[in-house]
PDB file of C-alpha atoms in Angstrom:
ATOM      1  CA  MET A   1       3.875  -9.326  19.598  1.00  0.00           C
ATOM      2  CA  THR A   2       5.666  -7.563  16.343  1.00  0.00           C
ATOM      3  CA  SER A   3       4.895  -8.597  12.909  1.00  0.00           C
ATOM      4  CA  ASN A   4       7.787 -11.153  11.423  1.00  0.00           C
ATOM      5  CA  VAL A   5       7.248 -10.147   7.799  1.00  0.00           C
ATOM      6  CA  PRO A   6      10.484 -10.350   6.204  1.00  0.00           C
ATOM      7  CA  GLU A   7      12.172  -7.019   4.968  1.00  0.00           C
ATOM      8  CA  ASN A   8      11.743  -7.356   1.570  1.00  0.00           C
ATOM      9  CA  GLN A   9       7.989  -8.135   1.955  1.00  0.00           C
ATOM     10  CA  THR A  10       5.794  -5.358  -0.328  1.00  0.00           C
ATOM     11  CA  HIS A  11       4.623  -2.417   1.428  1.00  0.00           C
ATOM     12  CA  LYS A  12       1.068  -2.775   2.008  1.00  0.00           C
ATOM     13  CA  ARG A  13      -2.043   0.026   2.727  1.00  0.00           C
ATOM     14  CA  LEU A  14      -4.492  -1.579   5.697  1.00  0.00           C
ATOM     15  CA  LEU A  15      -8.137  -1.083   6.375  1.00  0.00           C
ATOM     16  CA  LEU A  16      -8.729  -1.321  10.017  1.00  0.00           C
ATOM     17  CA  VAL A  17     -12.723  -1.779  11.152  1.00  0.00           C
ATOM     18  CA  GLY A  18     -13.103  -1.485  14.568  1.00  0.00           C
ATOM     19  CA  ALA A  19     -10.184   0.613  15.601  1.00  0.00           C
ATOM     20  CA  THR A  20     -11.418   2.314  18.884  1.00  0.00           C
ATOM     21  CA  GLY A  21     -11.772  -0.905  20.627  1.00  0.00           C
ATOM     22  CA  LEU A  22      -9.220  -2.827  22.926  1.00  0.00           C
ATOM     23  CA  VAL A  23      -7.144  -4.733  19.868  1.00  0.00           C
ATOM     24  CA  GLY A  24      -8.256  -2.100  17.255  1.00  0.00           C
ATOM     25  CA  LYS A  25      -5.965   0.350  19.527  1.00  0.00           C
ATOM     26  CA  GLU A  26      -3.175  -1.945  19.605  1.00  0.00           C
ATOM     27  CA  VAL A  27      -3.218  -2.964  15.632  1.00  0.00           C
ATOM     28  CA  ILE A  28      -3.079   1.072  15.151  1.00  0.00           C
ATOM     29  CA  ARG A  29      -0.277   1.248  16.955  1.00  0.00           C
ATOM     30  CA  GLN A  30       1.771  -1.494  15.621  1.00  0.00           C
ATOM     31  CA  ALA A  31       1.009  -0.755  12.096  1.00  0.00           C
ATOM     32  CA  LEU A  32       1.877   2.597  12.011  1.00  0.00           C
ATOM     33  CA  SER A  33       5.128   1.829  12.974  1.00  0.00           C
ATOM     34  CA  ASN A  34       5.812  -1.023  10.990  1.00  0.00           C
ATOM     35  CA  PRO A  35       7.836   0.499   7.857  1.00  0.00           C
ATOM     36  CA  GLN A  36       5.921  -1.994   5.598  1.00  0.00           C
ATOM     37  CA  VAL A  37       2.837  -0.718   6.520  1.00  0.00           C
ATOM     38  CA  VAL A  38       2.351   2.541   4.046  1.00  0.00           C
ATOM     39  CA  SER A  39      -0.933   3.620   5.256  1.00  0.00           C
ATOM     40  CA  VAL A  40      -3.784   2.867   7.536  1.00  0.00           C
ATOM     41  CA  VAL A  41      -7.415   3.825   7.116  1.00  0.00           C
ATOM     42  CA  ALA A  42      -9.761   3.471   9.886  1.00  0.00           C
ATOM     43  CA  PRO A  43     -13.104   4.366   9.464  1.00  0.00           C
ATOM     44  CA  VAL A  44     -14.994   4.950  12.772  1.00  0.00           C
ATOM     45  CA  ARG A  45     -17.997   5.641  14.165  1.00  0.00           C
ATOM     46  CA  ARG A  46     -16.890   8.072  16.892  1.00  0.00           C
ATOM     47  CA  PRO A  47     -13.422  10.698  16.879  1.00  0.00           C
ATOM     48  CA  LEU A  48     -10.446   8.265  17.097  1.00  0.00           C
ATOM     49  CA  THR A  49      -9.228   9.973  20.736  1.00  0.00           C
ATOM     50  CA  VAL A  50      -7.504   7.124  22.136  1.00  0.00           C
ATOM     51  CA  TYR A  51      -4.717   7.945  20.758  1.00  0.00           C
ATOM     52  CA  PRO A  52      -4.710  11.633  20.132  1.00  0.00           C
ATOM     53  CA  SER A  53      -1.080  12.402  18.678  1.00  0.00           C
ATOM     54  CA  LEU A  54      -2.242   9.763  16.023  1.00  0.00           C
ATOM     55  CA  ASN A  55      -4.770  12.000  14.528  1.00  0.00           C
ATOM     56  CA  ALA A  56      -2.061  13.770  12.694  1.00  0.00           C
ATOM     57  CA  HIS A  57      -0.116  10.783  11.773  1.00  0.00           C
ATOM     58  CA  PRO A  58       0.830  10.839   8.182  1.00  0.00           C
ATOM     59  CA  LYS A  59      -0.353   7.226   8.277  1.00  0.00           C
ATOM     60  CA  LEU A  60      -3.387   7.306   9.156  1.00  0.00           C
ATOM     61  CA  HIS A  61      -6.744   8.306   7.811  1.00  0.00           C
ATOM     62  CA  ALA A  62      -9.856   7.820  10.295  1.00  0.00           C
ATOM     63  CA  PRO A  63     -13.150   9.254   8.361  1.00  0.00           C
ATOM     64  CA  ILE A  64     -16.280   9.206  10.637  1.00  0.00           C
ATOM     65  CA  VAL A  65     -18.678   6.681   9.140  1.00  0.00           C
ATOM     66  CA  ASP A  66     -22.445   5.024   9.644  1.00  0.00           C
ATOM     67  CA  PHE A  67     -22.003   1.358   9.057  1.00  0.00           C
ATOM     68  CA  ASP A  68     -25.008   1.352   8.506  1.00  0.00           C
ATOM     69  CA  GLN A  69     -25.165   3.547   5.391  1.00  0.00           C
ATOM     70  CA  LEU A  70     -22.086   2.249   3.873  1.00  0.00           C
ATOM     71  CA  SER A  71     -22.230   2.333  -0.375  1.00  0.00           C
ATOM     72  CA  GLY A  72     -19.165   1.528  -1.270  1.00  0.00           C
ATOM     73  CA  GLN A  73     -18.687   4.680  -2.976  1.00  0.00           C
ATOM     74  CA  GLU A  74     -16.822   6.262  -0.001  1.00  0.00           C
ATOM     75  CA  GLY A  75     -13.372   6.641  -1.631  1.00  0.00           C
ATOM     76  CA  TRP A  76     -11.086   5.201   0.653  1.00  0.00           C
ATOM     77  CA  TRP A  77     -11.696   1.031  -0.063  1.00  0.00           C
ATOM     78  CA  GLU A  78      -8.560   0.237  -1.992  1.00  0.00           C
ATOM     79  CA  ALA A  79      -6.171  -1.808  -0.069  1.00  0.00           C
ATOM     80  CA  ASP A  80      -4.259  -4.598   0.230  1.00  0.00           C
ATOM     81  CA  ALA A  81      -5.637  -6.193   3.378  1.00  0.00           C
ATOM     82  CA  VAL A  82      -8.481  -5.960   5.624  1.00  0.00           C
ATOM     83  CA  ILE A  83      -8.058  -6.386   9.494  1.00  0.00           C
ATOM     84  CA  CYS A  84     -11.154  -6.258  10.945  1.00  0.00           C
ATOM     85  CA  THR A  85     -12.055  -6.142  14.894  1.00  0.00           C
ATOM     86  CA  LEU A  86     -15.185  -5.054  15.129  1.00  0.00           C
ATOM     87  CA  GLY A  87     -17.254  -6.764  18.152  1.00  0.00           C
ATOM     88  CA  THR A  88     -19.432  -5.921  20.799  1.00  0.00           C
ATOM     89  CA  THR A  89     -21.106  -7.274  24.042  1.00  0.00           C
ATOM     90  CA  MET A  90     -24.820  -7.903  24.846  1.00  0.00           C
ATOM     91  CA  ARG A  91     -24.321  -5.422  27.645  1.00  0.00           C
ATOM     92  CA  LYS A  92     -23.857  -2.879  25.494  1.00  0.00           C
ATOM     93  CA  ALA A  93     -25.533  -4.232  22.409  1.00  0.00           C
ATOM     94  CA  ALA A  94     -28.686  -4.766  24.529  1.00  0.00           C
ATOM     95  CA  SER A  95     -30.313  -7.421  22.263  1.00  0.00           C
ATOM     96  CA  ARG A  96     -29.249 -10.064  20.269  1.00  0.00           C
ATOM     97  CA  GLU A  97     -30.137  -8.502  16.889  1.00  0.00           C
ATOM     98  CA  ALA A  98     -28.126  -5.627  17.301  1.00  0.00           C
ATOM     99  CA  LEU A  99     -25.056  -7.704  18.773  1.00  0.00           C
ATOM    100  CA  PHE A 100     -25.415 -10.373  15.281  1.00  0.00           C
ATOM    101  CA  LYS A 101     -25.379  -6.701  13.299  1.00  0.00           C
ATOM    102  CA  VAL A 102     -21.863  -5.422  14.706  1.00  0.00           C
ATOM    103  CA  ASP A 103     -20.500  -9.081  14.806  1.00  0.00           C
ATOM    104  CA  HIS A 104     -21.457 -10.525  11.910  1.00  0.00           C
ATOM    105  CA  ASP A 105     -23.490  -8.003   9.435  1.00  0.00           C
ATOM    106  CA  TYR A 106     -20.361  -5.037   9.736  1.00  0.00           C
ATOM    107  CA  PRO A 107     -17.564  -7.354   8.963  1.00  0.00           C
ATOM    108  CA  LEU A 108     -19.393  -9.138   6.278  1.00  0.00           C
ATOM    109  CA  ALA A 109     -20.471  -5.881   4.491  1.00  0.00           C
ATOM    110  CA  VAL A 110     -16.909  -4.555   4.781  1.00  0.00           C
ATOM    111  CA  ALA A 111     -15.360  -7.638   3.336  1.00  0.00           C
ATOM    112  CA  HIS A 112     -17.811  -7.530   0.384  1.00  0.00           C
ATOM    113  CA  PHE A 113     -16.959  -3.722  -0.503  1.00  0.00           C
ATOM    114  CA  ALA A 114     -13.332  -4.593  -0.040  1.00  0.00           C
ATOM    115  CA  ARG A 115     -13.256  -7.502  -2.378  1.00  0.00           C
ATOM    116  CA  LEU A 116     -15.125  -5.735  -4.988  1.00  0.00           C
ATOM    117  CA  TYR A 117     -12.276  -3.118  -4.874  1.00  0.00           C
ATOM    118  CA  GLY A 118      -9.935  -6.313  -5.292  1.00  0.00           C
ATOM    119  CA  THR A 119      -8.452  -6.720  -1.667  1.00  0.00           C
ATOM    120  CA  PRO A 120      -7.145  -9.551  -1.686  1.00  0.00           C
ATOM    121  CA  THR A 121      -6.763 -10.532   2.231  1.00  0.00           C
ATOM    122  CA  TYR A 122      -8.863 -10.617   5.241  1.00  0.00           C
ATOM    123  CA  ALA A 123      -7.878 -10.873   8.703  1.00  0.00           C
ATOM    124  CA  LEU A 124     -10.741 -10.982  11.583  1.00  0.00           C
ATOM    125  CA  ASN A 125     -10.430 -10.996  15.248  1.00  0.00           C
ATOM    126  CA  SER A 126     -12.887 -14.072  16.214  1.00  0.00           C
ATOM    127  CA  ALA A 127     -13.338 -16.043  19.459  1.00  0.00           C
ATOM    128  CA  VAL A 128     -12.390 -19.198  20.753  1.00  0.00           C
ATOM    129  CA  GLY A 129     -15.271 -21.465  20.374  1.00  0.00           C
ATOM    130  CA  ALA A 130     -16.356 -19.922  16.984  1.00  0.00           C
ATOM    131  CA  ASP A 131     -18.619 -22.192  15.818  1.00  0.00           C
ATOM    132  CA  PRO A 132     -21.950 -21.817  13.563  1.00  0.00           C
ATOM    133  CA  ASP A 133     -23.790 -24.793  15.569  1.00  0.00           C
ATOM    134  CA  SER A 134     -22.697 -23.439  19.003  1.00  0.00           C
ATOM    135  CA  ARG A 135     -25.319 -23.931  21.351  1.00  0.00           C
ATOM    136  CA  PHE A 136     -24.321 -20.312  22.787  1.00  0.00           C
ATOM    137  CA  PHE A 137     -25.278 -17.105  20.858  1.00  0.00           C
ATOM    138  CA  TYR A 138     -21.833 -15.135  20.625  1.00  0.00           C
ATOM    139  CA  ASN A 139     -20.186 -18.267  19.472  1.00  0.00           C
ATOM    140  CA  ARG A 140     -22.438 -19.040  17.011  1.00  0.00           C
ATOM    141  CA  THR A 141     -22.496 -15.564  15.685  1.00  0.00           C
ATOM    142  CA  LYS A 142     -18.533 -15.897  15.459  1.00  0.00           C
ATOM    143  CA  GLY A 143     -18.681 -18.949  13.729  1.00  0.00           C
ATOM    144  CA  LYS A 144     -21.623 -17.851  11.242  1.00  0.00           C
ATOM    145  CA  VAL A 145     -19.682 -14.741  10.312  1.00  0.00           C
ATOM    146  CA  GLU A 146     -16.334 -16.979   9.377  1.00  0.00           C
ATOM    147  CA  HIS A 147     -18.662 -19.081   7.353  1.00  0.00           C
ATOM    148  CA  ALA A 148     -19.765 -16.574   5.622  1.00  0.00           C
ATOM    149  CA  LEU A 149     -16.429 -14.538   5.107  1.00  0.00           C
ATOM    150  CA  GLN A 150     -15.004 -17.954   3.598  1.00  0.00           C
ATOM    151  CA  GLY A 151     -17.373 -17.488   0.561  1.00  0.00           C
ATOM    152  CA  VAL A 152     -16.418 -13.767  -0.080  1.00  0.00           C
ATOM    153  CA  GLY A 153     -13.402 -14.911  -2.240  1.00  0.00           C
ATOM    154  CA  PHE A 154     -10.560 -13.464  -0.359  1.00  0.00           C
ATOM    155  CA  GLU A 155      -7.012 -15.164  -1.576  1.00  0.00           C
ATOM    156  CA  SER A 156      -6.199 -15.181   2.073  1.00  0.00           C
ATOM    157  CA  LEU A 157      -8.209 -15.520   4.914  1.00  0.00           C
ATOM    158  CA  THR A 158      -7.358 -15.510   8.848  1.00  0.00           C
ATOM    159  CA  PHE A 159      -9.465 -16.306  11.828  1.00  0.00           C
ATOM    160  CA  VAL A 160      -7.476 -14.824  14.841  1.00  0.00           C
ATOM    161  CA  ARG A 161      -9.563 -16.607  17.952  1.00  0.00           C
ATOM    162  CA  PRO A 162      -8.637 -15.210  21.345  1.00  0.00           C
ATOM    163  CA  GLY A 163     -10.264 -16.299  24.872  1.00  0.00           C
ATOM    164  CA  LEU A 164      -9.995 -13.254  27.220  1.00  0.00           C
ATOM    165  CA  ILE A 165      -8.636 -10.494  26.117  1.00  0.00           C
ATOM    166  CA  GLY A 166      -6.147  -8.890  28.198  1.00  0.00           C
ATOM    167  CA  GLY A 167      -5.125  -5.221  28.266  1.00  0.00           C
ATOM    168  CA  GLN A 168      -6.804  -2.133  29.774  1.00  0.00           C
ATOM    169  CA  ARG A 169     -10.515  -1.028  28.725  1.00  0.00           C
ATOM    170  CA  ASP A 170     -11.973   1.932  28.202  1.00  0.00           C
ATOM    171  CA  GLU A 171     -15.029   0.929  30.125  1.00  0.00           C
ATOM    172  CA  PHE A 172     -15.194  -1.188  33.525  1.00  0.00           C
ATOM    173  CA  ARG A 173     -16.550  -5.147  32.974  1.00  0.00           C
ATOM    174  CA  PHE A 174     -16.810  -6.577  36.319  1.00  0.00           C
ATOM    175  CA  GLY A 175     -17.260 -10.170  35.143  1.00  0.00           C
ATOM    176  CA  GLU A 176     -14.585  -9.903  32.853  1.00  0.00           C
ATOM    177  CA  ARG A 177     -12.175  -8.366  35.184  1.00  0.00           C
ATOM    178  CA  LEU A 178     -13.094 -11.248  37.848  1.00  0.00           C
ATOM    179  CA  ALA A 179     -12.214 -13.429  35.171  1.00  0.00           C
ATOM    180  CA  THR A 180      -9.006 -11.823  34.456  1.00  0.00           C
ATOM    181  CA  VAL A 181      -7.939 -11.894  38.041  1.00  0.00           C
ATOM    182  CA  LEU A 182      -8.804 -15.499  38.394  1.00  0.00           C
ATOM    183  CA  LEU A 183      -7.037 -16.300  35.394  1.00  0.00           C
ATOM    184  CA  LYS A 184      -3.809 -14.476  36.540  1.00  0.00           C
ATOM    185  CA  VAL A 185      -3.893 -16.828  39.503  1.00  0.00           C
ATOM    186  CA  THR A 186      -4.330 -19.970  37.900  1.00  0.00           C
ATOM    187  CA  GLY A 187      -2.585 -19.450  34.237  1.00  0.00           C
ATOM    188  CA  PRO A 188       0.238 -21.123  35.032  1.00  0.00           C
ATOM    189  CA  ILE A 189      -1.384 -24.478  35.746  1.00  0.00           C
ATOM    190  CA  LEU A 190      -3.954 -24.145  32.779  1.00  0.00           C
ATOM    191  CA  PRO A 191      -3.737 -25.260  29.191  1.00  0.00           C
ATOM    192  CA  ARG A 192      -2.170 -22.195  27.129  1.00  0.00           C
ATOM    193  CA  ARG A 193      -5.837 -22.070  25.284  1.00  0.00           C
ATOM    194  CA  TRP A 194      -7.441 -20.834  28.429  1.00  0.00           C
ATOM    195  CA  ARG A 195      -5.028 -18.359  29.603  1.00  0.00           C
ATOM    196  CA  ILE A 196      -5.111 -14.567  29.034  1.00  0.00           C
ATOM    197  CA  ASN A 197      -4.517 -13.242  25.656  1.00  0.00           C
ATOM    198  CA  PRO A 198      -2.994  -9.645  25.712  1.00  0.00           C
ATOM    199  CA  ALA A 199      -4.368  -7.480  23.360  1.00  0.00           C
ATOM    200  CA  GLU A 200      -0.906  -6.840  21.699  1.00  0.00           C
ATOM    201  CA  LYS A 201      -0.541 -10.689  20.852  1.00  0.00           C
ATOM    202  CA  ILE A 202      -3.857 -10.266  19.038  1.00  0.00           C
ATOM    203  CA  ALA A 203      -3.113  -7.739  17.641  1.00  0.00           C
ATOM    204  CA  GLY A 204       0.097  -8.553  16.299  1.00  0.00           C
ATOM    205  CA  ALA A 205      -0.975 -12.264  14.880  1.00  0.00           C
ATOM    206  CA  LEU A 206      -3.961  -9.931  12.893  1.00  0.00           C
ATOM    207  CA  LEU A 207      -1.549  -7.973  11.653  1.00  0.00           C
ATOM    208  CA  ASP A 208       0.936 -10.402  10.719  1.00  0.00           C
ATOM    209  CA  ALA A 209      -1.423 -12.393   9.062  1.00  0.00           C
ATOM    210  CA  ALA A 210      -2.602  -9.025   6.749  1.00  0.00           C
ATOM    211  CA  LEU A 211       1.449  -8.864   5.778  1.00  0.00           C
ATOM    212  CA  ARG A 212       2.230 -12.140   5.010  1.00  0.00           C
ATOM    213  CA  ALA A 213      -1.381 -12.837   3.436  1.00  0.00           C
ATOM    214  CA  PRO A 214      -0.807 -16.865   3.208  1.00  0.00           C
ATOM    215  CA  PRO A 215      -2.898 -18.130   0.635  1.00  0.00           C
ATOM    216  CA  GLY A 216      -6.037 -20.130   1.625  1.00  0.00           C
ATOM    217  CA  VAL A 217      -8.023 -20.057   5.305  1.00  0.00           C
ATOM    218  CA  HIS A 218      -5.981 -20.440   8.263  1.00  0.00           C
ATOM    219  CA  ILE A 219      -7.009 -20.036  12.254  1.00  0.00           C
ATOM    220  CA  VAL A 220      -4.961 -18.689  14.942  1.00  0.00           C
ATOM    221  CA  ASP A 221      -5.618 -20.236  18.033  1.00  0.00           C
ATOM    222  CA  SER A 222      -6.191 -18.880  21.591  1.00  0.00           C
ATOM    223  CA  ALA A 223      -3.024 -21.093  22.763  1.00  0.00           C
ATOM    224  CA  GLU A 224      -0.997 -19.471  20.416  1.00  0.00           C
ATOM    225  CA  LEU A 225      -1.543 -16.202  21.929  1.00  0.00           C
ATOM    226  CA  ALA A 226      -0.906 -16.975  25.186  1.00  0.00           C
TER     227      ALA A 226
END
């Protein structure tokens, strides 16, 4: 999926957090090839080696950071839009507290710092079923961060809510791989919202929201990403 932003749209500086993940990598690929994007700052916790050739790209700056130690004085906060693809799993996080920090606290901290520097637009990779009152911890976490972001004061705020994300991950996830196989077989007969959402379509929706910056709060449902 590519952005359908008009050719005469003002060029944008993007701040991307979550660049080493499946969707984040695709956001980088699409953003760096988009002539409307003049720069991408992608703070990461480990070196951005997933696309080695991009480390020397003139549009890309990927500083190594500790998200627990962000101060707002790093020197790269000024941006026209934030795209957040930060997220983890319970298996990797090992505790609810650790997952909540990555999926809620970090995206919200980035939002507050970016807004202090005048950034008007924020696009979040959330999840289908996001609901602050959900019985499920993961969906509840996503719902809580969506709710909190609405209080930060962005002029344009978009929540992209994919279901199962399709694409080649760096690590093997058995449950996700099994679900992907089943959904590929049953996909044609399933409602669109339950089909696999390719990473490139999710990234395209996030980039489109960042560049178009539609006023208000918007939701891109999984059915639009199938």
